[in-house]
Coordinates of C-alpha atoms in Angstrom, one line a residue:
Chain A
X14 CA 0.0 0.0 0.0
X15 CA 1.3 3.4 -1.2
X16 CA 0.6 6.4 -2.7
X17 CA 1.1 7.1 -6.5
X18 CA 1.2 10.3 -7.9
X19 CA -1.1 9.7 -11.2
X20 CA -0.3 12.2 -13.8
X21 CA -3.5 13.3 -14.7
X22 CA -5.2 13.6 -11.4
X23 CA -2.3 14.6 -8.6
X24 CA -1.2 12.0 -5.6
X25 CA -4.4 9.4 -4.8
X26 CA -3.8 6.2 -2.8
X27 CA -2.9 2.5 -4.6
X28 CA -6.0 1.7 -3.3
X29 CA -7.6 3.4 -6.8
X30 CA -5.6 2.1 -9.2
X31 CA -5.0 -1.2 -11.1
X32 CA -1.5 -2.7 -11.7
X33 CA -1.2 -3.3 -15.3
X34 CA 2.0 -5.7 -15.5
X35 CA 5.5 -5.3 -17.5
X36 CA 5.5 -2.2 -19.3
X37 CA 6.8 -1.5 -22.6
X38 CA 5.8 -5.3 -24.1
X39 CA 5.2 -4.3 -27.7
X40 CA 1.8 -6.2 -29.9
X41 CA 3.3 -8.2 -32.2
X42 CA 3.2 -6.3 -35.7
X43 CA 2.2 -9.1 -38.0
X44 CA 0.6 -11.6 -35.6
X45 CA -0.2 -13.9 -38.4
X46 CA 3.6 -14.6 -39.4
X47 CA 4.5 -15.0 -35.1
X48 CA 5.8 -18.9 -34.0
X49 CA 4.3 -20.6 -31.5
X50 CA 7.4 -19.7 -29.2
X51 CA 7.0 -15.8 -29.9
X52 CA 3.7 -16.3 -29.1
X53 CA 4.2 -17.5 -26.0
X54 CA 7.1 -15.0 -25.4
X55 CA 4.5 -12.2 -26.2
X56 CA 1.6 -13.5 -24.4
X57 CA 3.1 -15.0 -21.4
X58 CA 6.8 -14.4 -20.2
X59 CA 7.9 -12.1 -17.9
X60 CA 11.0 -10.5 -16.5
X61 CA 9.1 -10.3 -12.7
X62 CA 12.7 -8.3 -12.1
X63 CA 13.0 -8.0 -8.3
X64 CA 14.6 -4.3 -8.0
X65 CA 13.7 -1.6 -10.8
X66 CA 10.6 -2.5 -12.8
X67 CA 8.9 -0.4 -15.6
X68 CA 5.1 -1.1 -15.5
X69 CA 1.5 0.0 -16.5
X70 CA -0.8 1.2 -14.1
X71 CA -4.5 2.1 -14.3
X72 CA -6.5 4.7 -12.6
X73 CA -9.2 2.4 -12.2
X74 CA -11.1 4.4 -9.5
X75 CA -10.8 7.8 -10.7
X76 CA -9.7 9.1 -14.4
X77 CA -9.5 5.9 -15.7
X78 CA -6.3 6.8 -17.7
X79 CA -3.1 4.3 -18.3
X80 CA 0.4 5.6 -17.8
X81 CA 3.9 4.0 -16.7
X82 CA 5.9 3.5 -13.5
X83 CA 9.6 2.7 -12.7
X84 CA 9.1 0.8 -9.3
X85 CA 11.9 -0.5 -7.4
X86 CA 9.8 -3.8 -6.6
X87 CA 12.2 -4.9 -3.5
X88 CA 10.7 -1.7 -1.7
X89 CA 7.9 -0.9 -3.3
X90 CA 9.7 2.9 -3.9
X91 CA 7.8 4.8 -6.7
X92 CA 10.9 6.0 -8.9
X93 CA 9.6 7.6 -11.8
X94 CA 5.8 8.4 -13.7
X95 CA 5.5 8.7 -17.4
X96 CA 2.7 9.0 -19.8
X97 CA 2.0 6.1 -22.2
X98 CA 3.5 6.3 -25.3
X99 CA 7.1 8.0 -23.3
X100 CA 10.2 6.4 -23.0
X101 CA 11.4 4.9 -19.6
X102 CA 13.3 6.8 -17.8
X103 CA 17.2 5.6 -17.9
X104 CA 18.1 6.7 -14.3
Chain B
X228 CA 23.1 -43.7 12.8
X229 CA 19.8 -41.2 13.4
X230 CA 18.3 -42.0 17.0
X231 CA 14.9 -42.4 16.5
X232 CA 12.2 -40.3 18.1
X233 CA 9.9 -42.4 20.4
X234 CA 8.3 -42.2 23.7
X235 CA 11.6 -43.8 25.1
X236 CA 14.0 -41.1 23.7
X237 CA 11.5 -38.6 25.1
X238 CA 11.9 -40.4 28.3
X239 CA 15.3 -40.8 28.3
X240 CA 16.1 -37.3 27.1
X241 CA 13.8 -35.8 30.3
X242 CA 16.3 -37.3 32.6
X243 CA 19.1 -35.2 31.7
X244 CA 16.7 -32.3 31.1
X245 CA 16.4 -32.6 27.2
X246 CA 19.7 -31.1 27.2
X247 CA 21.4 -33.9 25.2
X248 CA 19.2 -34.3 22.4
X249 CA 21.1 -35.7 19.2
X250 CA 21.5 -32.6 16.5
X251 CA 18.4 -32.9 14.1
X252 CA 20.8 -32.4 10.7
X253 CA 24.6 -31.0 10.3
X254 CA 25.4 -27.5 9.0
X255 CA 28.6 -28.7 6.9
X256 CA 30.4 -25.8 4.6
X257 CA 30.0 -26.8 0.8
X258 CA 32.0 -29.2 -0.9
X259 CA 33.2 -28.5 -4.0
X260 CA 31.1 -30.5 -6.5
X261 CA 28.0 -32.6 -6.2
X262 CA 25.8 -35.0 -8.3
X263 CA 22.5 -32.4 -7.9
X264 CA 22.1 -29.6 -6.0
X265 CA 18.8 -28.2 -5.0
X266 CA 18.2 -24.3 -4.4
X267 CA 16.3 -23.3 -1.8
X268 CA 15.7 -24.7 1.2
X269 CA 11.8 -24.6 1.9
X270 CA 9.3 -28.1 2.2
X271 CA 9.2 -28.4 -1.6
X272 CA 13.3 -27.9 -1.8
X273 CA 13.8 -30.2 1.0
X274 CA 11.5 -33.0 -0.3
X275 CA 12.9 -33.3 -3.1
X276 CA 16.2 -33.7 -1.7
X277 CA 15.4 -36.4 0.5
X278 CA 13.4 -38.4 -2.6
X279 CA 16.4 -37.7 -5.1
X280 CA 18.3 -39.6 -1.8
X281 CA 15.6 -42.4 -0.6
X282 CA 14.0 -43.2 -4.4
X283 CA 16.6 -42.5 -6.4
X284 CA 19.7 -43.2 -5.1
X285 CA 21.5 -40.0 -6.1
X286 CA 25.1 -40.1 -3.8
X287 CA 26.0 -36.6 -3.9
X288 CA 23.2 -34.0 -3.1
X289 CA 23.6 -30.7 -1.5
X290 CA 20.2 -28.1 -0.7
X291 CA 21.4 -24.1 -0.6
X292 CA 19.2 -22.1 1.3
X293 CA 20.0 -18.2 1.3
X294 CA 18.6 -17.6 5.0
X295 CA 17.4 -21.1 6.9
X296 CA 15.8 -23.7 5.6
X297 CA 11.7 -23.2 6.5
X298 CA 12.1 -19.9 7.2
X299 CA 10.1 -18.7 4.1
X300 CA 6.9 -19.7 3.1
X301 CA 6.8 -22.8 4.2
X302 CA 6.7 -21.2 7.9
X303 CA 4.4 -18.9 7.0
X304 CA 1.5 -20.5 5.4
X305 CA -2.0 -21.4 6.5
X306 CA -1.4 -24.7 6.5
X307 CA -4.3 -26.0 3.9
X308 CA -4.1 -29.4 2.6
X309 CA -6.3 -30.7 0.2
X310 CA -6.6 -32.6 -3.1
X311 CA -10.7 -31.7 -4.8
X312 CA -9.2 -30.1 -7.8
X313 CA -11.1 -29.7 -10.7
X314 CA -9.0 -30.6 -13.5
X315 CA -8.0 -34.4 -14.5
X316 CA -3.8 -33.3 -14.5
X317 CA -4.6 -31.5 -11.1
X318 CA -6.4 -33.7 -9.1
X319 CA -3.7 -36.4 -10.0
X320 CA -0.7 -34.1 -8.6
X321 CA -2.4 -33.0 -5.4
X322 CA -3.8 -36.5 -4.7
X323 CA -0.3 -38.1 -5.0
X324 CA 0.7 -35.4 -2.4
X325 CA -2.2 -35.8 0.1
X326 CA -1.7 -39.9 -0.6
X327 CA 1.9 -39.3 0.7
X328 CA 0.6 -36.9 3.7
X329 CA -1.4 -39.8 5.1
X330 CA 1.8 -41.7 5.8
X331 CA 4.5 -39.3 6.3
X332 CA 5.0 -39.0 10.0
X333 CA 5.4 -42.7 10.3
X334 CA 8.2 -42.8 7.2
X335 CA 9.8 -39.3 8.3
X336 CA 9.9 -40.3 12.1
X337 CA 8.7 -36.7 12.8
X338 CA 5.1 -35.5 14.0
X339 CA 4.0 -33.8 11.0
X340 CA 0.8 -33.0 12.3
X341 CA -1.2 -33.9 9.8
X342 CA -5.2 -33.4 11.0
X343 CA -7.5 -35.1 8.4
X344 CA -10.2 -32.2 9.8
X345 CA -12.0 -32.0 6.9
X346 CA -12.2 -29.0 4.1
X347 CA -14.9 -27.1 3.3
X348 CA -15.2 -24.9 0.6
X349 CA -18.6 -22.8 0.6
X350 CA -21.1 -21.2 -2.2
X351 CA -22.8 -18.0 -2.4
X352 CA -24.3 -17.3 -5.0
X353 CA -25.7 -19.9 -8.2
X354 CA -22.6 -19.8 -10.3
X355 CA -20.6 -21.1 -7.1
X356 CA -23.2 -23.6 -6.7
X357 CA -22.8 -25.0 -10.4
X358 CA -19.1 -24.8 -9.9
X359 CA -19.0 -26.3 -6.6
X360 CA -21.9 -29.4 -7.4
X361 CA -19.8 -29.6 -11.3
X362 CA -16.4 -29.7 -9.2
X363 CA -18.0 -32.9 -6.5
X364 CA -18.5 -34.6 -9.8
X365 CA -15.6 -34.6 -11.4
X366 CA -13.4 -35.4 -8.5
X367 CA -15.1 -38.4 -7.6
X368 CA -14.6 -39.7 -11.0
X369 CA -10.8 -39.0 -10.3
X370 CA -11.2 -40.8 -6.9
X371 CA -11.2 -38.1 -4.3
X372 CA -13.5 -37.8 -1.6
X373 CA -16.2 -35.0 -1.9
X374 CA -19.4 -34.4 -1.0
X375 CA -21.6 -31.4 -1.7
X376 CA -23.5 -29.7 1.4
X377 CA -26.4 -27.9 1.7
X378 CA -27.0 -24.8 3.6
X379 CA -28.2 -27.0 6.6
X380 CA -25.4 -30.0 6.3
X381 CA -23.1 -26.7 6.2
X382 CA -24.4 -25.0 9.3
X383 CA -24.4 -28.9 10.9
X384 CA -20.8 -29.2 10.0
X385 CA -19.6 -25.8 11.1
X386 CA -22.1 -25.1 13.6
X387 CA -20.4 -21.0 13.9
X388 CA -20.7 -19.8 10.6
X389 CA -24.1 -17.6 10.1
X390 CA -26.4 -19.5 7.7
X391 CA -29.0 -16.8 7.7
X392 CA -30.5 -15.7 4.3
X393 CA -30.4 -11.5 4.4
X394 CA -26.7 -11.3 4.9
X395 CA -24.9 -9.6 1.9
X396 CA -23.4 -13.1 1.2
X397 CA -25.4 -15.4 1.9
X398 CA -24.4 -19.9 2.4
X399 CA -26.3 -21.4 -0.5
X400 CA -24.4 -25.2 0.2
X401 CA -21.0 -25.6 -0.1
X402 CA -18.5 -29.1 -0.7
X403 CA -16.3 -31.0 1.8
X404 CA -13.2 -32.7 1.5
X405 CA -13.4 -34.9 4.4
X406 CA -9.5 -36.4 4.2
X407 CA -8.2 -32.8 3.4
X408 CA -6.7 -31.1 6.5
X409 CA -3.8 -29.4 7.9
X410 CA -0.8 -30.1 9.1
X411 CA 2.4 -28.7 11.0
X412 CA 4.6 -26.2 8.1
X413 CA 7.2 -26.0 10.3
X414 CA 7.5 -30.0 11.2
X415 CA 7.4 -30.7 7.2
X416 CA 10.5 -28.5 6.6
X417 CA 12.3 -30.0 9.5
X418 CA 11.3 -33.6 9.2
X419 CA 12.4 -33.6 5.6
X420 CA 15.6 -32.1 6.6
X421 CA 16.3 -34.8 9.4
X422 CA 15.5 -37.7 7.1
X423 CA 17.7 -35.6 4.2
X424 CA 20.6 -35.0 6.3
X425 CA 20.5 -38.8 7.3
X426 CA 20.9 -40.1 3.9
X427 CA 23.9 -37.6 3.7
X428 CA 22.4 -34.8 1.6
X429 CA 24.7 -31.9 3.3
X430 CA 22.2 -28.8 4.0
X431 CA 23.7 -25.6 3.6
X432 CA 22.3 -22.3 4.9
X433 CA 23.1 -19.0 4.7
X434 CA 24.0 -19.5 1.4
X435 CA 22.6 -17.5 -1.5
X436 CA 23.1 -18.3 -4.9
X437 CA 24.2 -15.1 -7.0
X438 CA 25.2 -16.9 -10.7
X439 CA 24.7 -19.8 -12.2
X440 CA 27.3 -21.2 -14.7
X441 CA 26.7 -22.5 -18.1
X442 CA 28.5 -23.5 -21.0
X443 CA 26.6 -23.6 -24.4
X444 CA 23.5 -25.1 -23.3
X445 CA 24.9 -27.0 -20.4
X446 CA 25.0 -25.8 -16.5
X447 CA 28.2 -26.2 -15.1
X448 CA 27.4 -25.2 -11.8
X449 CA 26.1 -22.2 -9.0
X450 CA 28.2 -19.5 -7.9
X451 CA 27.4 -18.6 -4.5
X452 CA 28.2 -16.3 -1.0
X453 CA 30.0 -19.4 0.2
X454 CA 32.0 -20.0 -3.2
X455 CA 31.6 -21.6 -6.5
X456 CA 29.9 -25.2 -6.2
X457 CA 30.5 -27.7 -9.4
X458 CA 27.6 -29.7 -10.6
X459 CA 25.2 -31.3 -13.7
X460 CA 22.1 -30.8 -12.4
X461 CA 20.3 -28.4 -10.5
X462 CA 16.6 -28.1 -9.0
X463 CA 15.5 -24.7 -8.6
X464 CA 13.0 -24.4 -6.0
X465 CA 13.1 -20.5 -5.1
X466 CA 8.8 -19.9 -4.4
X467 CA 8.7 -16.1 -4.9
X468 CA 12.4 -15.8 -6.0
X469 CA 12.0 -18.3 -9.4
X470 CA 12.3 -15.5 -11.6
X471 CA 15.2 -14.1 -9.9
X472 CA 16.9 -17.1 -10.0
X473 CA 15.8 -18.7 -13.8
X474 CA 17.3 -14.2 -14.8
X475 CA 20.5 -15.7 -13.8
X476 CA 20.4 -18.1 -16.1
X477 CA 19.1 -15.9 -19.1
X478 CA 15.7 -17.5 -18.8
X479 CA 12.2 -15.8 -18.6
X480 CA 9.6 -17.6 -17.2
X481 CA 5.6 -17.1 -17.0
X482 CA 5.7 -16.0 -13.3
X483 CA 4.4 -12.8 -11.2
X484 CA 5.5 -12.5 -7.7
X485 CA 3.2 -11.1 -5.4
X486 CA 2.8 -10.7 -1.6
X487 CA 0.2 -13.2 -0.2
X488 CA -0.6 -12.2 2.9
X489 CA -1.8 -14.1 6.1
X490 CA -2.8 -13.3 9.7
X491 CA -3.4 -15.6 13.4
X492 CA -5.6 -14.3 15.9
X493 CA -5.3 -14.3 19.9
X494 CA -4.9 -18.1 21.0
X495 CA -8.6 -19.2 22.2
X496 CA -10.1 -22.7 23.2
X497 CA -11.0 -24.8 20.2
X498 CA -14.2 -22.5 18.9
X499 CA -13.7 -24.5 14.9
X500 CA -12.8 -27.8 13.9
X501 CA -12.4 -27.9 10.3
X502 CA -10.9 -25.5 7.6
X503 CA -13.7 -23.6 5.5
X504 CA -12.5 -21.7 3.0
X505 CA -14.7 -18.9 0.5
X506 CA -14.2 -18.0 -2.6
X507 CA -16.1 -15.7 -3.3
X508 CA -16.0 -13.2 -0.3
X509 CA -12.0 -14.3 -0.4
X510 CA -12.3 -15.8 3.4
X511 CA -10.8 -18.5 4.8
X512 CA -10.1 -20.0 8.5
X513 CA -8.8 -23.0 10.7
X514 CA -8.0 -23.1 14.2
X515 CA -4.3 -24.2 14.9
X516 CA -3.2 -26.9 18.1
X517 CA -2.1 -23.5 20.0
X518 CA -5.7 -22.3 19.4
X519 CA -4.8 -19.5 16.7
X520 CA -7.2 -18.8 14.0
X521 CA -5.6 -18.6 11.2
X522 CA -7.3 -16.5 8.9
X523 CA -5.8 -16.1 4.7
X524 CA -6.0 -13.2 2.5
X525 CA -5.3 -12.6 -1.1
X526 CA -2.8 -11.3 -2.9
X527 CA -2.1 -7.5 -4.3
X528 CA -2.4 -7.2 -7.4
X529 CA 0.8 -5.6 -8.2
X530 CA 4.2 -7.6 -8.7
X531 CA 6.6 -6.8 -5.0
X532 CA 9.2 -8.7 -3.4
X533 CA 8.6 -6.4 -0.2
X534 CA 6.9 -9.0 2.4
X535 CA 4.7 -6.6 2.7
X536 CA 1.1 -7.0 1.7
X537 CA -1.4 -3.8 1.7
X538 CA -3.9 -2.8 4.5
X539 CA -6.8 -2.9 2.5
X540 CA -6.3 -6.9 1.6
X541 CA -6.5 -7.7 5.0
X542 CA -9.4 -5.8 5.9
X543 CA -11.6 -7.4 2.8
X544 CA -10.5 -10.9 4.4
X545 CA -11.7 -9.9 8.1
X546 CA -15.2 -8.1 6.9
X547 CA -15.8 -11.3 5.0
X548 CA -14.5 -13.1 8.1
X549 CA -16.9 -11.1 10.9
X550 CA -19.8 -11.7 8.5
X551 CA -19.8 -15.0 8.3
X552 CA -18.7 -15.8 11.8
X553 CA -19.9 -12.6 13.7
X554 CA -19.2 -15.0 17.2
X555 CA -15.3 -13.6 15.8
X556 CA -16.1 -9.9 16.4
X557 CA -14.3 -9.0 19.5
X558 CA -10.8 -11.4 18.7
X559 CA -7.6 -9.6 18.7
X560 CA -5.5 -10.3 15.6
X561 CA -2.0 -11.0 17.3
X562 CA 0.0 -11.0 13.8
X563 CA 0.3 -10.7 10.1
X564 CA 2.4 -11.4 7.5
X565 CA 3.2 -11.2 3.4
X566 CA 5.1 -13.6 1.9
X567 CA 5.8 -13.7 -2.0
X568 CA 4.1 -16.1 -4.1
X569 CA 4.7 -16.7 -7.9
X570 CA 1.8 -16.9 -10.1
X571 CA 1.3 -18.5 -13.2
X572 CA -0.9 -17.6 -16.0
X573 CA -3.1 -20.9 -15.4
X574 CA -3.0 -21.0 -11.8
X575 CA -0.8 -24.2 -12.1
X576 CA 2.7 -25.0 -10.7
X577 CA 5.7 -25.9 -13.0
X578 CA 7.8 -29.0 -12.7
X579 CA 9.7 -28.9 -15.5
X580 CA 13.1 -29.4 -17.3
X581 CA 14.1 -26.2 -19.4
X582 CA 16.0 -25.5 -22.4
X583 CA 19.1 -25.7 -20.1
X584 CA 20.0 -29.3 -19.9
X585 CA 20.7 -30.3 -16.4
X586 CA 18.4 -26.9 -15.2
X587 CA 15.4 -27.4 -13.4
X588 CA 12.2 -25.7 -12.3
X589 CA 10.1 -26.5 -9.3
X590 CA 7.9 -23.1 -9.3
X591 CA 4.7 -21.3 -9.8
X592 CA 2.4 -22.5 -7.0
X593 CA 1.5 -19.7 -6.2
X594 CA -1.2 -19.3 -3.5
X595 CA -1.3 -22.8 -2.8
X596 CA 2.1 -24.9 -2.5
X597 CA 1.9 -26.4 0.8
X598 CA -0.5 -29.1 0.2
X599 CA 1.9 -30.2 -2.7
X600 CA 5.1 -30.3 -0.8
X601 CA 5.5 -34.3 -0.4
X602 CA 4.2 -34.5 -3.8
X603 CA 6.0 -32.0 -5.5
X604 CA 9.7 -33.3 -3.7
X605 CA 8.9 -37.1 -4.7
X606 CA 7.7 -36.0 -8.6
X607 CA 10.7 -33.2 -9.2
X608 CA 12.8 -35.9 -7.6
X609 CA 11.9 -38.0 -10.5
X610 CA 12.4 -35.3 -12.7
X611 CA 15.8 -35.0 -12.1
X612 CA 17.1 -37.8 -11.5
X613 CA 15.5 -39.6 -15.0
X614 CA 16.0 -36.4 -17.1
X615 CA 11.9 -36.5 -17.8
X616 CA 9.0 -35.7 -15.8
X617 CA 6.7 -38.2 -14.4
X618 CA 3.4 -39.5 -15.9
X619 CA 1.7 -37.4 -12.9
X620 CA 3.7 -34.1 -13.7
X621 CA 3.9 -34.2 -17.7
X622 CA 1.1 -31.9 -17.5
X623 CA 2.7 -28.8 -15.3
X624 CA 6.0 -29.1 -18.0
X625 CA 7.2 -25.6 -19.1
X626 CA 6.1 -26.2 -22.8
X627 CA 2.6 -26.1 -22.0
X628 CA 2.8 -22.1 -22.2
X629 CA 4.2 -22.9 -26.0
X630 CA 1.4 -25.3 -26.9
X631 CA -1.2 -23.9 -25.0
X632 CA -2.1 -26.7 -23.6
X633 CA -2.3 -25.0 -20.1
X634 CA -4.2 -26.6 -16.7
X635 CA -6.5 -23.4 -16.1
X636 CA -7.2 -23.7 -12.5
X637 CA -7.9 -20.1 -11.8
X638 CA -11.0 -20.4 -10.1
X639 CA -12.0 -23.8 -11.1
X640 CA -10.9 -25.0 -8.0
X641 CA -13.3 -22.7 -6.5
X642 CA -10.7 -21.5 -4.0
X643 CA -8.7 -18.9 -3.3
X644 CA -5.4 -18.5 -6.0

């Protein structure tokens, strides 16, 4: 439990919002020529890094937009918020 | 030569005020190579272990354990065992385990605890009943125990929980697992180590693996805080800390970790004999020996490796709890907990070779590992020692993510994941 400063609506509790997974995981571009093993790749692996993690969060409970986190996941620290559709941060 | 634990030895051991009391397993430094070594020394870890040892006759074994061995999730678990899983592939892995449970104080020499108390898992609202009545079917035709309750059997069987209609949740019938149970975590973890150690598996703790070393496609062996240990084939059995551990290795694997969290209430005279677990309102209880209740919450539903679980979880779980049982709504909730759990897509554990020969996985149970653990050790034992799985863990094989032939337990087992 934390707080999370969303960057549409100013600082709400985790409470509101919906963890969204691994950022940055790109849709296939030409899902009809992908193996098997890039499916599953696409669909279902995961880094689950314990330490800095970029992700996608919701804000389920109030403006409903998506946007990214860097989230040092041993701690649970909040390091960086970014819009969708920004590069991650490289500190 | 292990003494053995018996009424005498008790005896024996009070006269000299239990001071003498032979050393339940060694703490030897590493040696430099073994036949298998097994990271992570939790139930599942030790298990298998002390199968690879007793079934399989590997000589050279060795279990790394980055803190002490139990001292994880296997200490910290609400202590659920049961087998009435929907699924053909399922029902097959977790009756193997509770098949094994029935024996395993008798072949581990160690009071395990087990308590065939009965599970019940209860409905509240029609879907659950369909699941629950679909679910009694299909596991008796894969041999398990089960029968399905109605609100009065329930309220007969669990006398406390509030069976009245014009609550916000209210008991339509629910199914019981009569041989499912509970048993002692903490006796599982050291009773496996005991009968481990015996056989000569040297247990190492404090010991945290940091690399692990491959040539081509081939491990070579761990790198470690204690030094660099040589060997073909290792079992990774790291719970929350798979991912962490299959990184090293330059795998990925289909795993979340989350914190689960758990709490125990005030001790108080035995008030519920059973386990009943809900789905639905995410609730779930036993009373342990020491008279705890031992109440389960969920998970957050963000990936952390914190321990620390959010406020919010717990208090879901205890509304849930105090409407069901309002006779609970003046106990004292002595401590709480969050432990890390990997999830996989399906719900499902892996046991699994990888890509890696001579690498394998023991992971993904997510929510529920402790009922496995004799079952898990004895079938990733197999695993490892024959290079394949077993017929009863072909199913939970890595691959399955590849071929989509997954074992989709999420909710199914109408419980708790």
């Amino acid at each position: 439990m934390f707080l999370i400063n969303c960057p549409y609506c100013g600082e709400r509790d985790q409470q509101e919002f919906k963890a969204g997974g691994e950022a940055h995981i790109e849709r296939p571009k030409q899902p009809t020529e992908l193996s098997d093993d890039e499916w599953a790749e696409y669909l279902f692996m995961r880094k689950n890094i314990k330490g800095v993690q970029f992700e996608r969060w919701n804000h389920a409970h109030g403006c409903r937009k998506w946007f990214n986190m860097a989230r040092d996941t041993s701690n649970d620290e909040i390091k960086a918020i970014y819009k969708i559709g920004e590069k991650p941060p490289t500190q | 030569m292990r003494n053995k634990y018996s009424i005498f030895s008790l005896f024996k051991n009070a006269l000299t005020y239990h001071e003498n009391w032979q050393r339940a397993w060694k703490d030897p430094p590493p040696k430099k190579e073994y036949d298998a070594v097994i990271v992570g020394g939790g139930g599942h870890g030790l298990a298998t272990a002390y199968y690879l040892a007793k079934k399989h006759n590997v000589q050279k074994i060795a279990v790394v354990e980055k803190g002490w061995i139990g001292g994880g999730n296997t200490g910290r678990n609400t202590t659920i065992i049961r087998s009435n899983y929907l699924w053909d592939a399922s029902a097959g892995l977790y009756d193997h385990a509770l098949k094994i449970w029935e024996g395993l104080s008798q072949e581990l020499n160690y009071n395990v605890m087990f308590s065939q108390r009965g599970v019940m898992n209860l409905a509240h609202n029609l879907q659950d009943v369909r699941d629950l009545k679909r679910r009694t079917h299909a596991n008796r035709l894969n041999g398990i125990d089960a029968v399905y309750l109605n609100t009065e059997e329930v309220k007969k069987f669990c006398p406390i929980i509030n069976t009245s209609q014009d609550i916000r949740y209210p008991v339509l019938g629910g199914t019981l697992q009569r041989r499912a149970g509970t048993a002692r975590h903490d006796a599982v973890a050291w009773g496996y180590a005991r009968g481990a150690d015996e056989m000569g598996v040297d247990i190492i703790q404090n010991c945290e693996v940091k690399g692990i070393k491959r040539s081509g496609d081939t491990v070579e062996g761990i790198e470690t805080t204690k030094g660099f240990i040589k060997t073909k084939k290792i079992g990774v059995v790291a719970a929350g800390h798979s991912s962490v551990v299959a990184n090293m290795a330059g795998l990925k694997l289909p795993l979340e970790s989350k914190p689960l969290q758990a709490l125990v209430s005030e001790p108080v005279k035995p008030i519920i004999d059973t386990v009943v677990m809900s789905n639905a309102v995410h609730a779930y209880v036993s009373q342990s020996d020491k008279g705890e209740l031992v109440i389960g919450a969920g998970t957050d539903d963000y990936i952390s490796y914190s321990q620390k679980g959010s406020h919010q979880i717990v208090e879901g779980t205890l509304n849930a709890i105090l409407e069901l049982y309002p006779i609970f709504s003046r106990m004292r909730m002595l401590r709480q907990w969050g432990g890390i759990v990997d999830i996989c897509p399906d719900a499902s554990p892996i046991l699994s070779k990888t890509s890696i020969k001579g690498l394998y996985f023991n992971c993904g149970w997510g929510t529920g590992g402790f009922k496995a653990t004799p079952g898990s050790g004895d079938l990733f034992a197999h695993t490892i020692a024959n290079d394949e799985p077993h017929k009863l863990n072909a199913a939970f094989n890595l691959n399955r993510f590849v071929s989509g032939d997954l074992v989709d337990e999420h909710g199914a087992a109408a419980v708790a994941h």
